[in-house]
Coordinates of N, CA and C in Angstrom, one line a residue:
Chain A
D16 N 55.6 -17.3 8.3 CA 54.3 -16.6 8.3 C 54.6 -15.2 9.0
T17 N 54.9 -14.3 8.1 CA 55.2 -12.9 8.6 C 54.0 -12.3 9.1
A18 N 54.0 -11.7 10.4 CA 52.8 -11.1 10.9 C 52.5 -9.7 10.3
V19 N 53.5 -8.9 10.2 CA 53.4 -7.6 9.6 C 54.5 -7.5 8.5
S20 N 54.1 -7.3 7.3 CA 55.1 -7.3 6.2 C 55.0 -5.9 5.5
Q21 N 56.1 -5.5 5.0 CA 56.2 -4.3 4.2 C 57.0 -4.5 3.0
T22 N 56.5 -3.8 1.9 CA 57.3 -3.8 0.7 C 57.3 -2.4 0.1
P23 N 58.5 -2.1 -0.5 CA 59.7 -2.8 -0.5 C 60.5 -2.7 0.8
K24 N 61.6 -3.4 0.9 CA 62.5 -3.3 2.0 C 63.4 -2.1 1.9
Y25 N 63.8 -1.8 0.6 CA 64.6 -0.7 0.3 C 64.0 0.1 -0.9
L26 N 64.1 1.4 -0.8 CA 63.5 2.2 -1.9 C 64.5 3.4 -2.1
V27 N 65.0 3.5 -3.3 CA 65.9 4.6 -3.6 C 65.3 5.3 -4.8
T28 N 65.2 6.6 -4.6 CA 64.4 7.4 -5.6 C 65.0 8.8 -5.7
Q29 N 64.6 9.5 -6.7 CA 65.0 10.9 -6.9 C 64.0 11.9 -6.3
M30 N 64.5 13.0 -5.9 CA 63.7 14.1 -5.4 C 62.6 14.4 -6.4
G31 N 61.4 14.7 -5.9 CA 60.3 15.0 -6.8 C 59.4 13.9 -7.2
N32 N 59.9 12.7 -7.1 CA 59.1 11.5 -7.5 C 58.0 11.2 -6.5
D33 N 57.0 10.4 -6.9 CA 56.0 9.9 -6.0 C 56.2 8.4 -5.8
K34 N 56.1 7.9 -4.6 CA 56.3 6.5 -4.3 C 55.3 6.0 -3.3
S35 N 55.2 4.7 -3.2 CA 54.3 4.1 -2.2 C 55.0 3.0 -1.5
I36 N 54.6 2.8 -0.3 CA 55.1 1.7 0.5 C 53.9 0.9 1.0
K37 N 53.9 -0.4 0.9 CA 52.8 -1.2 1.2 C 53.0 -1.9 2.5
C38 N 51.9 -2.1 3.3 CA 52.0 -2.8 4.5 C 50.8 -3.7 4.6
E39 N 51.0 -4.9 5.1 CA 50.0 -5.9 5.3 C 50.2 -6.6 6.6
Q40 N 49.1 -6.9 7.3 CA 49.2 -7.7 8.5 C 48.2 -8.8 8.5
N41 N 48.6 -10.0 9.0 CA 47.7 -11.1 8.9 C 47.3 -11.6 10.4
L42 N 47.3 -10.6 11.3 CA 47.0 -10.8 12.7 C 45.6 -10.6 13.0
G43 N 44.8 -10.1 12.0 CA 43.4 -9.8 12.3 C 43.2 -8.6 13.1
H44 N 44.2 -7.7 13.3 CA 44.1 -6.5 14.1 C 43.2 -5.4 13.3
D45 N 42.6 -4.6 14.1 CA 41.8 -3.5 13.6 C 42.6 -2.2 13.4
T46 N 43.7 -2.1 14.1 CA 44.4 -0.8 14.1 C 45.8 -1.0 13.5
M47 N 46.1 -0.1 12.6 CA 47.4 -0.1 12.0 C 48.0 1.3 12.0
Y48 N 49.4 1.3 11.9 CA 50.1 2.6 12.2 C 51.2 2.7 11.1
W49 N 51.7 3.9 10.9 CA 52.9 4.2 10.3 C 53.8 5.1 11.2
Y50 N 55.1 4.7 11.3 CA 56.1 5.4 12.0 C 57.2 5.8 11.1
K51 N 57.9 6.9 11.5 CA 59.1 7.3 10.8 C 60.2 7.3 11.8
Q52 N 61.3 6.6 11.3 CA 62.6 6.7 12.2 C 63.6 7.4 11.4
D53 N 64.0 8.6 12.0 CA 64.9 9.5 11.3 C 66.4 9.0 11.4
S54 N 67.3 9.8 10.9 CA 68.7 9.4 10.9 C 69.3 9.3 12.3
K55 N 68.6 10.0 13.2 CA 69.1 9.9 14.6 C 68.4 8.8 15.4
K56 N 67.7 7.9 14.6 CA 67.0 6.8 15.2 C 65.8 7.1 16.0
F57 N 65.3 8.3 15.9 CA 64.1 8.7 16.7 C 62.9 8.2 16.0
L58 N 62.1 7.4 16.7 CA 60.9 6.8 16.1 C 59.7 7.6 16.5
K59 N 58.9 8.0 15.5 CA 57.8 8.9 15.8 C 56.6 8.5 15.0
I60 N 55.4 8.5 15.6 CA 54.2 8.1 14.9 C 53.8 9.1 13.9
M61 N 53.3 8.6 12.7 CA 52.8 9.5 11.7 C 51.3 9.4 11.6
F62 N 50.8 8.2 11.4 CA 49.4 8.0 11.3 C 48.9 6.7 12.1
S63 N 47.7 6.7 12.4 CA 47.1 5.4 12.8 C 45.7 5.3 12.2
Y64 N 45.3 4.1 11.8 CA 44.0 3.8 11.3 C 43.3 2.7 12.1
N65 N 42.0 2.9 12.4 CA 41.3 1.9 13.1 C 40.1 1.5 12.2
N66 N 40.1 0.3 11.7 CA 39.0 -0.2 10.8 C 38.8 0.8 9.7
K67 N 39.9 1.1 9.1 CA 40.0 2.0 7.9 C 39.7 3.4 8.1
E68 N 39.5 3.8 9.4 CA 39.3 5.2 9.8 C 40.5 5.8 10.4
L69 N 40.8 7.0 9.9 CA 42.0 7.7 10.4 C 41.8 8.2 11.9
I70 N 42.7 7.8 12.7 CA 42.6 8.1 14.2 C 43.7 9.1 14.6
I71 N 44.9 8.9 14.1 CA 46.0 9.8 14.5 C 46.6 10.4 13.2
N72 N 46.8 11.7 13.2 CA 47.6 12.3 12.1 C 48.5 13.3 12.8
E73 N 49.8 13.0 12.9 CA 50.7 13.8 13.7 C 51.3 14.9 12.8
T74 N 50.6 15.8 12.4 CA 51.1 17.0 11.7 C 52.1 16.6 10.6
V75 N 51.7 15.6 9.9 CA 52.6 15.1 8.8 C 52.2 15.9 7.5
P76 N 53.2 16.4 6.7 CA 52.9 17.1 5.5 C 51.9 16.4 4.7
N77 N 51.0 17.1 4.0 CA 50.0 16.5 3.2 C 50.5 15.8 2.0
R78 N 51.8 15.8 1.8 CA 52.4 15.0 0.7 C 52.4 13.5 1.0
F79 N 52.2 13.3 2.3 CA 52.1 11.9 2.8 C 50.6 11.5 2.9
S80 N 50.2 10.5 2.2 CA 48.7 10.1 2.3 C 48.6 8.6 2.5
P81 N 48.1 8.2 3.7 CA 47.9 6.8 4.0 C 46.6 6.4 3.3
K82 N 46.6 5.1 2.9 CA 45.4 4.6 2.2 C 45.2 3.2 2.8
S83 N 44.0 3.0 3.2 CA 43.6 1.7 3.8 C 42.5 1.1 3.0
P84 N 42.8 0.2 2.1 CA 41.8 -0.5 1.3 C 40.9 -1.4 2.1
D85 N 41.5 -2.0 3.1 CA 40.8 -2.9 4.0 C 41.6 -2.9 5.3
K86 N 41.0 -3.5 6.3 CA 41.7 -3.4 7.6 C 43.0 -4.2 7.8
A87 N 43.3 -5.0 6.8 CA 44.6 -5.7 6.8 C 45.7 -5.0 6.1
H88 N 45.4 -3.9 5.4 CA 46.4 -3.2 4.7 C 46.3 -1.7 5.0
L89 N 47.5 -1.1 5.1 CA 47.7 0.3 5.3 C 48.9 0.8 4.5
N90 N 48.6 1.4 3.3 CA 49.7 1.8 2.4 C 50.0 3.2 2.7
L91 N 51.3 3.6 2.4 CA 51.7 5.0 2.5 C 52.2 5.5 1.2
H92 N 51.5 6.5 0.7 CA 51.9 7.1 -0.5 C 52.5 8.5 -0.3
I93 N 53.6 8.7 -0.9 CA 54.4 10.0 -0.7 C 54.5 10.7 -2.0
N94 N 54.0 11.9 -2.1 CA 54.2 12.7 -3.3 C 55.4 13.7 -3.2
S95 N 55.9 14.0 -4.3 CA 57.0 15.0 -4.4 C 58.0 14.8 -3.4
L96 N 58.7 13.7 -3.4 CA 59.6 13.3 -2.4 C 60.7 14.4 -2.2
E97 N 61.1 14.6 -1.0 CA 62.2 15.6 -0.6 C 63.3 14.8 0.1
L98 N 64.5 15.5 0.1 CA 65.6 14.9 0.8 C 65.3 14.5 2.2
G99 N 64.6 15.4 2.9 CA 64.3 15.1 4.3 C 63.3 14.0 4.6
D100 N 62.8 13.4 3.5 CA 61.9 12.2 3.7 C 62.7 11.0 3.8
S101 N 64.0 11.1 3.6 CA 64.9 9.9 3.8 C 64.8 9.4 5.2
A102 N 64.5 8.2 5.4 CA 64.3 7.6 6.8 C 63.9 6.2 6.6
V103 N 63.7 5.5 7.8 CA 63.1 4.2 7.8 C 61.7 4.3 8.2
Y104 N 60.8 3.7 7.4 CA 59.4 3.8 7.7 C 58.9 2.4 8.2
F105 N 58.3 2.4 9.4 CA 57.8 1.2 10.0 C 56.3 1.2 10.0
C106 N 55.7 0.1 9.7 CA 54.3 -0.2 9.8 C 54.1 -1.0 11.0
A107 N 53.0 -0.9 11.7 CA 52.7 -1.7 12.9 C 51.2 -1.9 13.0
S108 N 50.8 -2.9 13.7 CA 49.4 -3.2 14.0 C 49.2 -3.6 15.4
S109 N 48.0 -3.4 15.9 CA 47.7 -3.8 17.3 C 46.2 -4.3 17.4
P110 N 46.0 -5.1 18.4 CA 44.6 -5.5 18.7 C 44.0 -4.4 19.5
P111 N 42.7 -4.5 19.8 CA 42.0 -3.4 20.6 C 42.6 -3.4 22.0
L112 N 42.7 -2.2 22.6 CA 43.2 -2.0 23.9 C 42.3 -2.8 24.9
G113 N 43.0 -3.4 25.9 CA 42.2 -4.2 26.8 C 42.2 -5.7 26.4
S114 N 43.0 -6.0 25.4 CA 43.1 -7.4 25.0 C 43.7 -8.2 26.1
G115 N 44.5 -7.5 26.9 CA 45.0 -8.2 28.1 C 46.5 -8.4 28.0
G116 N 47.1 -8.1 29.1 CA 48.5 -8.4 29.3 C 49.4 -8.0 28.2
A117 N 50.3 -8.9 27.7 CA 51.2 -8.5 26.7 C 50.5 -8.3 25.4
G118 N 49.2 -8.5 25.3 CA 48.5 -8.3 24.0 C 48.3 -6.8 23.7
D119 N 48.5 -6.0 24.7 CA 48.3 -4.5 24.5 C 49.6 -3.9 24.0
T120 N 50.1 -4.5 22.9 CA 51.3 -4.0 22.3 C 51.1 -3.9 20.8
Q121 N 52.1 -3.3 20.2 CA 52.0 -3.1 18.7 C 53.1 -4.0 18.1
Y122 N 52.7 -4.6 17.0 CA 53.6 -5.5 16.3 C 54.1 -4.8 15.0
F123 N 55.4 -4.7 15.0 CA 56.1 -3.9 13.9 C 56.5 -4.8 12.8
G124 N 56.5 -4.2 11.6 CA 57.1 -4.7 10.4 C 58.6 -4.5 10.4
P125 N 59.3 -5.0 9.4 CA 60.7 -5.0 9.3 C 61.3 -3.6 8.9
G126 N 60.4 -2.7 8.4 CA 60.8 -1.4 8.0 C 61.1 -1.3 6.5
T127 N 61.0 -0.1 6.0 CA 61.3 0.2 4.6 C 62.3 1.4 4.7
R128 N 63.5 1.2 4.2 CA 64.5 2.2 4.2 C 64.4 3.0 2.9
L129 N 63.9 4.3 3.0 CA 63.7 5.2 1.9 C 64.9 6.1 1.8
T130 N 65.5 6.2 0.6 CA 66.6 7.1 0.4 C 66.2 8.0 -0.8
V131 N 66.2 9.3 -0.5 CA 65.8 10.2 -1.6 C 67.1 11.0 -2.0
L132 N 67.4 10.9 -3.3 CA 68.7 11.4 -3.8 C 68.4 12.8 -4.5
Chain B
K79 N 51.7 17.3 26.3 CA 52.3 16.5 25.3 C 53.3 15.5 26.0
Q80 N 53.1 14.2 25.7 CA 54.0 13.2 26.3 C 55.4 13.3 25.7
E81 N 56.4 13.2 26.6 CA 57.8 13.2 26.1 C 58.5 12.0 26.9
V82 N 59.3 11.3 26.2 CA 60.0 10.1 26.8 C 61.5 10.4 26.6
T83 N 62.2 10.2 27.7 CA 63.6 10.5 27.7 C 64.4 9.3 28.1
Q84 N 65.4 9.0 27.4 CA 66.3 7.9 27.8 C 67.8 8.4 27.8
I85 N 68.4 8.2 28.9 CA 69.8 8.7 29.1 C 70.6 7.5 29.7
P86 N 71.8 7.2 29.3 CA 72.5 7.9 28.2 C 72.1 7.5 26.8
A87 N 72.6 8.0 25.8 CA 72.2 7.6 24.4 C 73.0 6.3 24.1
A88 N 74.1 6.1 24.7 CA 74.9 4.9 24.4 C 75.6 4.5 25.6
L89 N 75.9 3.1 25.6 CA 76.5 2.5 26.8 C 77.3 1.3 26.4
S90 N 78.5 1.2 26.9 CA 79.4 0.1 26.5 C 79.9 -0.5 27.8
V91 N 79.6 -1.8 28.0 CA 80.0 -2.5 29.2 C 80.7 -3.8 28.8
P92 N 81.5 -4.4 29.8 CA 82.1 -5.7 29.6 C 81.1 -6.8 29.8
E93 N 81.3 -7.9 29.1 CA 80.4 -9.1 29.3 C 80.3 -9.5 30.8
G94 N 79.1 -9.9 31.1 CA 78.9 -10.4 32.5 C 78.4 -9.3 33.5
E95 N 78.5 -8.1 33.1 CA 78.0 -7.0 34.0 C 76.5 -6.9 34.0
N96 N 76.0 -6.6 35.2 CA 74.6 -6.3 35.4 C 74.4 -4.8 35.1
L97 N 73.4 -4.5 34.4 CA 73.2 -3.0 34.0 C 71.7 -2.6 34.1
V98 N 71.6 -1.3 34.2 CA 70.3 -0.7 34.3 C 70.1 0.4 33.2
L99 N 69.1 0.3 32.5 CA 68.7 1.3 31.5 C 67.5 2.1 32.0
N100 N 67.6 3.4 32.0 CA 66.6 4.3 32.5 C 65.7 4.9 31.5
C101 N 64.5 5.2 31.9 CA 63.5 5.8 31.0 C 62.7 6.7 31.9
S102 N 62.4 7.9 31.4 CA 61.5 8.8 32.1 C 60.4 9.4 31.1
F103 N 59.2 9.7 31.7 CA 58.2 10.2 30.8 C 57.5 11.3 31.6
T104 N 56.9 12.3 30.8 CA 56.4 13.5 31.5 C 55.0 13.4 31.9
D105 N 54.2 12.6 31.3 CA 52.7 12.5 31.6 C 52.4 11.1 32.2
S106 N 52.0 11.1 33.4 CA 51.8 9.8 34.1 C 50.5 9.1 33.7
A107 N 49.7 9.8 32.9 CA 48.4 9.2 32.5 C 48.7 8.2 31.3
I108 N 49.3 7.1 31.6 CA 49.7 6.1 30.6 C 48.9 4.9 30.7
Y109 N 48.7 4.2 29.6 CA 48.0 2.9 29.7 C 49.0 1.8 30.0
N110 N 50.1 1.8 29.4 CA 51.2 0.9 29.7 C 52.6 1.4 29.2
L111 N 53.6 0.7 29.6 CA 55.0 1.1 29.2 C 55.6 -0.1 28.6
Q112 N 56.3 0.0 27.6 CA 57.0 -1.1 26.9 C 58.4 -0.9 26.7
W113 N 59.2 -1.9 26.7 CA 60.6 -1.9 26.3 C 60.7 -2.7 25.1
F114 N 61.4 -2.1 24.1 CA 61.6 -2.8 22.8 C 63.1 -2.9 22.6
R115 N 63.4 -3.9 21.7 CA 64.8 -4.1 21.3 C 64.8 -3.9 19.8
Q116 N 65.8 -3.1 19.3 CA 66.0 -3.0 17.9 C 67.4 -3.3 17.5
D117 N 67.6 -4.3 16.6 CA 68.9 -4.7 16.1 C 69.2 -3.8 14.8
P118 N 70.4 -3.6 14.5 CA 70.7 -2.7 13.3 C 70.0 -3.2 12.1
G119 N 69.4 -2.3 11.4 CA 68.7 -2.6 10.2 C 67.5 -3.5 10.3
K120 N 67.0 -3.7 11.5 CA 65.9 -4.6 11.8 C 64.7 -3.8 12.4
G121 N 63.6 -4.5 12.5 CA 62.4 -3.9 13.1 C 62.5 -4.0 14.7
L122 N 61.4 -3.7 15.3 CA 61.3 -3.7 16.8 C 60.8 -5.0 17.3
T123 N 61.4 -5.4 18.4 CA 60.9 -6.6 19.1 C 60.5 -6.2 20.5
S124 N 59.2 -6.5 20.9 CA 58.8 -6.2 22.2 C 59.4 -7.1 23.2
L125 N 60.1 -6.5 24.3 CA 60.7 -7.3 25.3 C 59.8 -7.5 26.5
L126 N 59.3 -6.4 27.0 CA 58.5 -6.5 28.2 C 57.5 -5.4 28.2
L127 N 56.3 -5.7 28.7 CA 55.2 -4.7 28.7 C 54.7 -4.7 30.2
I128 N 54.6 -3.5 30.7 CA 54.1 -3.3 32.1 C 52.8 -2.5 32.0
Q129 N 51.7 -3.0 32.5 CA 50.5 -2.3 32.5 C 50.6 -1.2 33.6
S130 N 49.8 -0.2 33.5 CA 49.9 1.0 34.4 C 49.6 0.6 35.8
S131 N 48.9 -0.5 36.0 CA 48.6 -1.0 37.4 C 49.7 -1.9 38.0
Q132 N 50.7 -2.2 37.1 CA 51.7 -3.1 37.6 C 53.0 -2.3 38.0
R133 N 53.8 -3.0 38.7 CA 55.1 -2.4 39.1 C 56.3 -3.0 38.4
E134 N 56.2 -4.2 38.0 CA 57.3 -4.8 37.3 C 56.9 -6.0 36.5
Q135 N 57.8 -6.4 35.5 CA 57.6 -7.6 34.7 C 59.0 -8.2 34.5
T136 N 59.1 -9.5 34.4 CA 60.3 -10.2 34.3 C 60.2 -11.2 33.2
S137 N 61.4 -11.3 32.4 CA 61.5 -12.3 31.4 C 62.9 -12.7 31.3
G138 N 63.2 -13.9 31.8 CA 64.6 -14.4 31.7 C 65.5 -13.5 32.5
R139 N 66.6 -13.0 31.8 CA 67.5 -12.1 32.5 C 67.1 -10.6 32.5
L140 N 65.9 -10.3 32.0 CA 65.4 -9.0 31.9 C 64.3 -8.7 33.0
N141 N 64.4 -7.6 33.6 CA 63.4 -7.1 34.6 C 63.1 -5.7 34.3
A142 N 61.9 -5.3 34.2 CA 61.5 -3.9 34.0 C 60.6 -3.5 35.1
S143 N 60.8 -2.3 35.6 CA 60.0 -1.8 36.7 C 59.4 -0.5 36.2
L144 N 58.3 -0.2 36.9 CA 57.5 1.0 36.5 C 57.1 1.8 37.8
D145 N 57.4 3.1 37.9 CA 56.9 3.9 38.9 C 56.2 5.0 38.2
K146 N 54.9 4.8 38.1 CA 54.1 5.7 37.2 C 54.0 7.1 37.8
S147 N 53.9 7.2 39.1 CA 53.7 8.5 39.8 C 54.9 9.4 39.6
S148 N 56.1 8.8 39.5 CA 57.3 9.6 39.3 C 57.7 9.6 37.8
G149 N 57.0 8.9 37.0 CA 57.3 8.9 35.6 C 58.6 8.3 35.2
R150 N 58.9 7.1 35.8 CA 60.2 6.5 35.6 C 60.0 5.0 35.4
S151 N 60.9 4.4 34.6 CA 61.0 3.0 34.4 C 62.4 2.6 34.2
T152 N 62.8 1.4 34.7 CA 64.1 0.9 34.5 C 64.0 -0.5 33.9
L153 N 65.0 -0.8 33.0 CA 65.2 -2.1 32.5 C 66.5 -2.6 33.0
Y154 N 66.4 -3.7 33.7 CA 67.6 -4.3 34.3 C 67.9 -5.6 33.5
I155 N 69.2 -5.6 33.1 CA 69.7 -6.7 32.4 C 70.8 -7.4 33.2
A156 N 70.5 -8.6 33.6 CA 71.5 -9.4 34.4 C 72.5 -10.1 33.5
A157 N 73.7 -10.2 34.0 CA 74.8 -11.0 33.4 C 74.8 -10.7 31.9
S158 N 75.1 -9.5 31.5 CA 75.0 -9.1 30.1 C 75.9 -10.0 29.2
Q159 N 75.4 -10.2 27.9 CA 76.1 -11.0 27.0 C 76.3 -10.2 25.7
P160 N 77.3 -10.5 24.9 CA 77.5 -9.8 23.6 C 76.2 -9.8 22.7
G161 N 75.4 -10.8 22.8 CA 74.2 -10.9 22.1 C 73.1 -9.9 22.5
D162 N 73.4 -9.3 23.7 CA 72.5 -8.2 24.1 C 72.7 -6.9 23.5
S163 N 73.8 -6.8 22.7 CA 74.1 -5.6 22.0 C 73.0 -5.2 21.0
A164 N 72.4 -4.0 21.2 CA 71.3 -3.6 20.4 C 70.9 -2.2 20.9
T165 N 69.9 -1.7 20.3 CA 69.3 -0.4 20.8 C 68.0 -0.8 21.6
Y166 N 67.9 -0.2 22.8 CA 66.7 -0.5 23.6 C 65.9 0.7 23.7
L167 N 64.6 0.6 23.3 CA 63.7 1.7 23.2 C 62.6 1.5 24.3
C168 N 62.3 2.6 24.9 CA 61.2 2.7 25.9 C 60.1 3.4 25.2
A169 N 58.9 3.0 25.5 CA 57.7 3.6 24.8 C 56.5 3.6 25.8
V170 N 55.8 4.6 25.8 CA 54.6 4.7 26.7 C 53.3 4.8 25.8
L171 N 52.3 4.1 26.2 CA 51.1 4.1 25.4 C 50.0 4.9 26.2
T172 N 49.4 5.8 25.5 CA 48.3 6.6 26.1 C 47.0 6.0 25.4
G173 N 46.1 5.7 26.3 CA 44.9 4.9 25.8 C 43.9 5.6 24.9
A174 N 43.9 7.0 25.0 CA 42.9 7.7 24.3 C 42.8 7.3 22.8
N175 N 43.9 7.2 22.2 CA 44.0 6.8 20.7 C 45.1 5.8 20.4
S176 N 45.4 5.1 21.5 CA 46.5 4.0 21.3 C 47.8 4.6 20.7
K177 N 48.1 5.8 21.2 CA 49.3 6.4 20.7 C 50.6 6.0 21.5
L178 N 51.5 5.5 20.8 CA 52.8 5.0 21.4 C 53.9 6.1 21.2
T179 N 54.4 6.6 22.3 CA 55.4 7.6 22.2 C 56.8 7.0 22.7
F180 N 57.8 7.1 21.8 CA 59.0 6.5 22.0 C 60.1 7.4 22.6
G181 N 61.0 6.9 23.4 CA 62.3 7.6 23.6 C 63.2 7.4 22.5
K182 N 64.4 8.1 22.6 CA 65.3 8.0 21.5 C 66.2 6.8 21.5
G183 N 66.0 6.0 22.6 CA 66.7 4.7 22.6 C 68.1 4.8 23.3
I184 N 68.6 3.7 23.8 CA 69.9 3.6 24.3 C 70.6 2.5 23.5
T185 N 71.7 2.8 22.9 CA 72.5 1.8 22.1 C 73.5 1.1 23.1
L186 N 73.3 -0.1 23.3 CA 74.1 -0.9 24.2 C 75.1 -1.8 23.4
S187 N 76.3 -1.7 23.9 CA 77.4 -2.6 23.3 C 77.9 -3.4 24.5
V188 N 77.9 -4.7 24.4 CA 78.5 -5.5 25.4 C 79.7 -6.2 24.8
R189 N 80.9 -5.8 25.4 CA 82.2 -6.3 24.9 C 82.5 -7.7 25.4
P190 N 83.0 -8.6 24.6 CA 83.4 -9.9 25.0 C 84.5 -9.9 26.0

């Protein structure tokens, strides 16, 4: 029973293509996130959604568009892929702040390794 | 703007050694601080979470401390084992929008 799942695990594509990464969580959380981990392993937030509403948008190029059809899903669509988009993308979810103790954390998916050729 | 720093970037120790990983952050207005573990090609696993009102948390051989006023945290690993080899990430959560800011991580290698 995977808590946060992402598909695909690996994605290899050509520059200029459009691709999507899907994320689903079965934890009943209201908030979901997308992070990018670059080649130097630096993990940085891109977006967060709370109940399908955009909360955080960290100056990500508008080629990246998150889509939340319901609060259990947050998909990431990327248009006109560039070489610099190559990275590992992580989805995460979290309960409301104040859930208490170790509950105030984010649960991460396994990541999607995107390679743009 | 919150910045999280972890130094050194990599550490290699012999098995059995006790070690300390350091983390510092620039803005003390945090909700909590967490230590994560990341194995190569894998996702993140939360190890310890310290609320802003707490000073430390312990889990098995791991102990994390937090000094919010000075913007520092340490992760202490006792009697290190080869299985502890991984990247350890420190992250602070600001409550305004549940934003988690990560350090660049410390890659630990424990030699048998």
